[in-house]
Coordinates of C-alpha atoms and ligand atoms in Angstrom, one line a residue:
X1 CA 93.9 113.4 82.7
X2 CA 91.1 113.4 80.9
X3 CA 87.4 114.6 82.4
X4 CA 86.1 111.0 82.6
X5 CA 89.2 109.0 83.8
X6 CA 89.6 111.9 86.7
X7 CA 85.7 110.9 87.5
X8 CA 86.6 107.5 88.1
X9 CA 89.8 108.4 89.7
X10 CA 87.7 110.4 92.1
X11 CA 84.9 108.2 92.6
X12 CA 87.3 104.8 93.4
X13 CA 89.3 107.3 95.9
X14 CA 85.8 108.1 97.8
X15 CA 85.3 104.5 98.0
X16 CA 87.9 103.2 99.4
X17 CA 88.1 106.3 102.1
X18 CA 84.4 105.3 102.9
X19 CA 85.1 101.8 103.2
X20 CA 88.0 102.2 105.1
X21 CA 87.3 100.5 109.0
X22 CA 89.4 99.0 111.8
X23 CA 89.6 95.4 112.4
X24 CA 88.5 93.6 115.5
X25 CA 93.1 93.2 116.3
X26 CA 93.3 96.4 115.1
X27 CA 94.4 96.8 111.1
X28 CA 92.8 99.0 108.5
X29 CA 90.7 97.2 106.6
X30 CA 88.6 98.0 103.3
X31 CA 84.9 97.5 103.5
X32 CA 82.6 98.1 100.9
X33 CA 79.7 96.2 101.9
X34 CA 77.2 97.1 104.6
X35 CA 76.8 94.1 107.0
X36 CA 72.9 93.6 106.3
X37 CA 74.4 93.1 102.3
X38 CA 76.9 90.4 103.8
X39 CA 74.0 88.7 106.1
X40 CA 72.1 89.1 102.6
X41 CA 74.6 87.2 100.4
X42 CA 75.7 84.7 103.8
X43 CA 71.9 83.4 104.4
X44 CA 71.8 82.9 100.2
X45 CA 74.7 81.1 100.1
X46 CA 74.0 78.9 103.3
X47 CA 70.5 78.0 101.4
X48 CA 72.1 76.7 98.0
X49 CA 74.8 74.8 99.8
X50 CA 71.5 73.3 101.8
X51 CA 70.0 72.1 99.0
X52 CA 72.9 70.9 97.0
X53 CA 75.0 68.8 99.9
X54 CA 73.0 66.1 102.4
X55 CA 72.3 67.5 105.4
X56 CA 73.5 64.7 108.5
X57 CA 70.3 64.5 110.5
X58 CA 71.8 61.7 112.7
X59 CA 70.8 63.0 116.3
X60 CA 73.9 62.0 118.0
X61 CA 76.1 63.7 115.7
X62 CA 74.4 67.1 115.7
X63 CA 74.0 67.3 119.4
X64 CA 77.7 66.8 119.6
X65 CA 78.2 69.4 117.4
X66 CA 75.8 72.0 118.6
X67 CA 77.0 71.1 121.7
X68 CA 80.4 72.5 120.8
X69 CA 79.0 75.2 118.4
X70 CA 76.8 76.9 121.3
X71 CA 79.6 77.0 124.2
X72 CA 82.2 78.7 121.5
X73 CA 78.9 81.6 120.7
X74 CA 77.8 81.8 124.2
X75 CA 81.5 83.9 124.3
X76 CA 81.0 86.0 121.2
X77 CA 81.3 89.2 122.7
X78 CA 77.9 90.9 122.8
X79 CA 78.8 93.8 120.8
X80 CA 79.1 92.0 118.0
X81 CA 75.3 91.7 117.8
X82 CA 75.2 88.1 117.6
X83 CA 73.3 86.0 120.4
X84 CA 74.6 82.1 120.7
X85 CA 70.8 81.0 119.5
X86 CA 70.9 83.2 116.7
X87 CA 73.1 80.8 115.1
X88 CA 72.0 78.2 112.4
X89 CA 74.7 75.1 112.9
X90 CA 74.2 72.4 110.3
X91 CA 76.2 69.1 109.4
X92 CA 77.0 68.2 106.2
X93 CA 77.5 64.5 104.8
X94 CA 80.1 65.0 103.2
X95 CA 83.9 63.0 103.5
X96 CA 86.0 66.6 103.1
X97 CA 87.5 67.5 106.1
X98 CA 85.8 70.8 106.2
X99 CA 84.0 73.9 108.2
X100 CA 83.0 77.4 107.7
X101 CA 80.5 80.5 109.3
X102 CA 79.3 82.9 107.1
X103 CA 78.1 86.7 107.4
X104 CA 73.9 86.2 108.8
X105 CA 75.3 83.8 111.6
X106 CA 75.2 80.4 109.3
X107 CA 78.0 77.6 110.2
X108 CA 78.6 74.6 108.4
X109 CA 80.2 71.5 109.3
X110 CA 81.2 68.4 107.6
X111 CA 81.5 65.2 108.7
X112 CA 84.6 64.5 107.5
X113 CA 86.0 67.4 109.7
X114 CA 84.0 65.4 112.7
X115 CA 86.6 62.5 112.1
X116 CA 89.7 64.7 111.7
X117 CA 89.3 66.7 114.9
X118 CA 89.5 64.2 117.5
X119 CA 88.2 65.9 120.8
X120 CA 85.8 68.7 121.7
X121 CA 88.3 71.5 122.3
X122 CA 89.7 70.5 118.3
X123 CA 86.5 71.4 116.9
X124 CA 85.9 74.4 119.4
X125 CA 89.5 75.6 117.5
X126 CA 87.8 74.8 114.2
X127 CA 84.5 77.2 115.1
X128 CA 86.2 79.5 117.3
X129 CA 88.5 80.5 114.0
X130 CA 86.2 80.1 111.7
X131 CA 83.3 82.4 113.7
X132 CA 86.5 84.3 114.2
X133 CA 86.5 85.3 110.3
X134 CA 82.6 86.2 110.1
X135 CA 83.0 88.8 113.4
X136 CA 86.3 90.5 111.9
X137 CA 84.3 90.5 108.5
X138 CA 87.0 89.0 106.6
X139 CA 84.3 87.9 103.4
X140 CA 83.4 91.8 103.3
X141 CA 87.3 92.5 103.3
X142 CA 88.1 89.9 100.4
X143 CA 84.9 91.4 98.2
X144 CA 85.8 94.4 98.8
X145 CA 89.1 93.9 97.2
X146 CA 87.8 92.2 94.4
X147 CA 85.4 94.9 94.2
X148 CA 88.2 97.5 94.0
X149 CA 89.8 95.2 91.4
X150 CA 86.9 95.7 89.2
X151 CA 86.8 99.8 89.7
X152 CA 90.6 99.2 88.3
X153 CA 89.6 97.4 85.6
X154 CA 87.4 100.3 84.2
X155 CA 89.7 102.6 84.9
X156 CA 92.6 100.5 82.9
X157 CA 90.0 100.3 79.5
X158 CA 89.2 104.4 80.1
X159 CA 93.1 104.7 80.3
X160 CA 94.0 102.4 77.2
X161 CA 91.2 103.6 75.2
X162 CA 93.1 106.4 73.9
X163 CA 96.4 105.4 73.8
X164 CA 96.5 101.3 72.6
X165 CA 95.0 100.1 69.8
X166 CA 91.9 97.5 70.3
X167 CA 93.9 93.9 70.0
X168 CA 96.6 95.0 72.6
X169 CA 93.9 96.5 75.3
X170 CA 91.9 93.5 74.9
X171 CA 94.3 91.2 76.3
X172 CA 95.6 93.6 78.7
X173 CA 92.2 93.7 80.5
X174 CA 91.9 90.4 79.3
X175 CA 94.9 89.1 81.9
X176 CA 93.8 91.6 84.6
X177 CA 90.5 90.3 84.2
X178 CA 92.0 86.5 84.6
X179 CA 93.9 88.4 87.9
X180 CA 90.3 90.0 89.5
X181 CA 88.0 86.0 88.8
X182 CA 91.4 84.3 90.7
X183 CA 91.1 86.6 93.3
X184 CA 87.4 84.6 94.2
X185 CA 88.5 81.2 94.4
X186 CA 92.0 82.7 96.7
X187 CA 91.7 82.0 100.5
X188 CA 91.6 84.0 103.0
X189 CA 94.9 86.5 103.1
X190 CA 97.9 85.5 105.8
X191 CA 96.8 88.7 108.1
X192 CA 93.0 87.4 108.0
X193 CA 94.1 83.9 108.9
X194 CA 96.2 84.8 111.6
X195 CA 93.5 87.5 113.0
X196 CA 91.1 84.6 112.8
X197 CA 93.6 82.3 115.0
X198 CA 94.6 84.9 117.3
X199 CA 90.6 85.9 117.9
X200 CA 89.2 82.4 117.7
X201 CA 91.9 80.5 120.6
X202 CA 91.0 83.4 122.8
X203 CA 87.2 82.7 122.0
X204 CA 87.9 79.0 122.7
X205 CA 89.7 79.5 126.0
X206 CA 86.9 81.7 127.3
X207 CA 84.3 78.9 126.2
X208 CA 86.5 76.3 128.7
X209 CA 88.4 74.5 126.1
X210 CA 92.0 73.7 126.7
X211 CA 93.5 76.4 124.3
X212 CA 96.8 74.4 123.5
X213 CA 94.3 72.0 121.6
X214 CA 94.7 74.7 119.1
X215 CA 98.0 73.5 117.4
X216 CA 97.3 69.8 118.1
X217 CA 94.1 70.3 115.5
X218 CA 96.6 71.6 113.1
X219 CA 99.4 68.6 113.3
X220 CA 96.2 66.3 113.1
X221 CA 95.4 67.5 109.9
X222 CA 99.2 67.8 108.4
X223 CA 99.6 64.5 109.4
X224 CA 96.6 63.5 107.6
X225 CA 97.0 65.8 104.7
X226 CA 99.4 63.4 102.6
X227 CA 100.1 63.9 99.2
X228 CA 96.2 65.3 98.5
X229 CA 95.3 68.2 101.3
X230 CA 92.8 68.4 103.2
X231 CA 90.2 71.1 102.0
X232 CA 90.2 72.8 105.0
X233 CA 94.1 72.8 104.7
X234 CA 94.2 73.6 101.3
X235 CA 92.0 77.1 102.1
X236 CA 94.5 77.6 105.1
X237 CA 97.8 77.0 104.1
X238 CA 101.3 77.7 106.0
X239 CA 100.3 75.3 109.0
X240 CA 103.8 74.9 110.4
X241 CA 104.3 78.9 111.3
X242 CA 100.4 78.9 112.4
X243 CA 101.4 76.0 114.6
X244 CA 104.4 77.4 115.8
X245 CA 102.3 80.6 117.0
X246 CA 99.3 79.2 117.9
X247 CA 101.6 76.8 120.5
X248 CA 103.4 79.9 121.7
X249 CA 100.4 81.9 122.6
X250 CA 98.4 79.0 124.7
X251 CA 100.0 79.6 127.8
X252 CA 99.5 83.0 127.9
X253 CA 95.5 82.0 127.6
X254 CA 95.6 79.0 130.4
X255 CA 94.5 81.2 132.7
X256 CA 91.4 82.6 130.8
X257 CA 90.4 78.8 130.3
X258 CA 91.1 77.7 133.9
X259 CA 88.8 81.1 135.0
X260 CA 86.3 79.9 132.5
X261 CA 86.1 76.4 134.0
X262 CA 86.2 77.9 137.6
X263 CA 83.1 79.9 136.4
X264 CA 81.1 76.8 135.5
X265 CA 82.0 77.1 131.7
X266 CA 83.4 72.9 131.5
X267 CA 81.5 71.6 128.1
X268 CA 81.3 68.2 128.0
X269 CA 80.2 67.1 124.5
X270 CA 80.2 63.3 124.0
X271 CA 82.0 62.7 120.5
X272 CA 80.6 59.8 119.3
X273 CA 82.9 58.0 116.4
X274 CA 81.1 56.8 113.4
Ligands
ZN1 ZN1 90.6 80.6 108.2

């Protein structure tokens, strides 16, 4: 091995042993990013989408869904370092049936999701999972695999430099380049989805929504999906087995939800239909 290869050898090995962190359910996870880098890149995003989609200012609309938005964060567990009022919830005008949080507490929703999930304790599922994602720092995990992606990449041309002659490790690099850009517009991975599932139902439950409103969200949407997806589907794909579990694991949290109600926790957000 020559001297420089074994230097990046070395230095991608220290990285990933550094990054390396448990998740919120309990898997390793690579991180490469420190959170205030995350909140960094979250707030930036949050502000171009801002100016580039119309923001719903309808009063009705966003009271419904701050309503919703603030008893699903009252529940984040405090040592996440979030507080519920921390949050900035906006709604977007926009038809795609849609929703996300981002790293430096930012959530976004569309009005388009606003017509697809029909009750309160549907778009509680829809933040729960989605805050879900930011708290179990699922965008740092999918960077940081990109990132490692990239350290292989300059490894590989090190490598071929020697041995291949220019044409042939051009395109080499050239189709694991192609591999690393895809890997920004893939969704989240199976695990993260299902982390985010798992995490956000329990979230929802101990906000007093009805937890089995979980699945129902889900067969709203693949019944409206049709021959053209949903975005929000097309970002989280295999609904039927994340039906099929997310059904199987609401009685176990009846109880938390029936507690939370017993405690006072009973939002009542008026949906109003446009
Ligand atoms: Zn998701």
């Amino acid at each position: 091995m020559s001297p420089i290869l074994r230097k990046a050898a070395l230095a991608a090995a220290a990285l990933v042993l550094l990054g390396c962190s448990a998740s919120p359910t309990g898997e390793s996870t690579l991180l490469l990013n420190s959170p205030e880098q995350m909140n960094t890149l979250g707030r930036q995003s949050f502000e171009q989408l801002k100016a580039n989609t119309p923001v719903e200012d309808d009063p009705a609309l966003n009271a419904y869904v701050s309503c919703v938005a603030h008893a699903v964060l009252d529940q984040v567990p405090a040592h996440y370092g979030y507080g519920a009022d921390d949050w900035e919830v906006v709604v977007f005008r926009d038809d795609a049936i849609n929703a996300f949080a981002l790293p430096g507490a930012k959530i976004g929703v569309y009005t388009g999701m606003l017509k697809t999930a029909q009750n309160q304790d549907q778009l509680a599922a829809v933040l729960g999972h989605e805050v879900a994602h930011v708290l179990a720092q699922h965008g740092n995990a999918r960077m940081s695999q990109q990132q490692l992606t990239q350290i292989g990449l300059g490894i590989t041309t090190i490598l071929l430099t020697d041995r291949v002659e220019t044409r042939t490790q051009k395109m080499l690099v050239g189709a694991l380049g192609l591999g690393a850009q895809f890997g920004v517009l893939l969704p989240y991975s199976r695990s993260h989805e299902q982390e985010a599932d798992v995490m956000g139902q329990e979230i929802m439950a101990n906000a007093g929504f009805n937890p089995t409103e979980a699945a129902e969200l889900w067969r709203v949407m693949a019944q409206q999906g049709g021959a053209q997806p949903p975005e929000f589907m097309s970002t989280h794909p295999s609904q039927s087995r994340r039906i099929d579990m997310l059904s199987q694991r609401a009685p176990a949290l009846m109880p938390l939800y029936r507690q939370a109600q017993a405690a006072g926790y009973k939002p009542q957000c008026e949906r109003l239909r446009r």
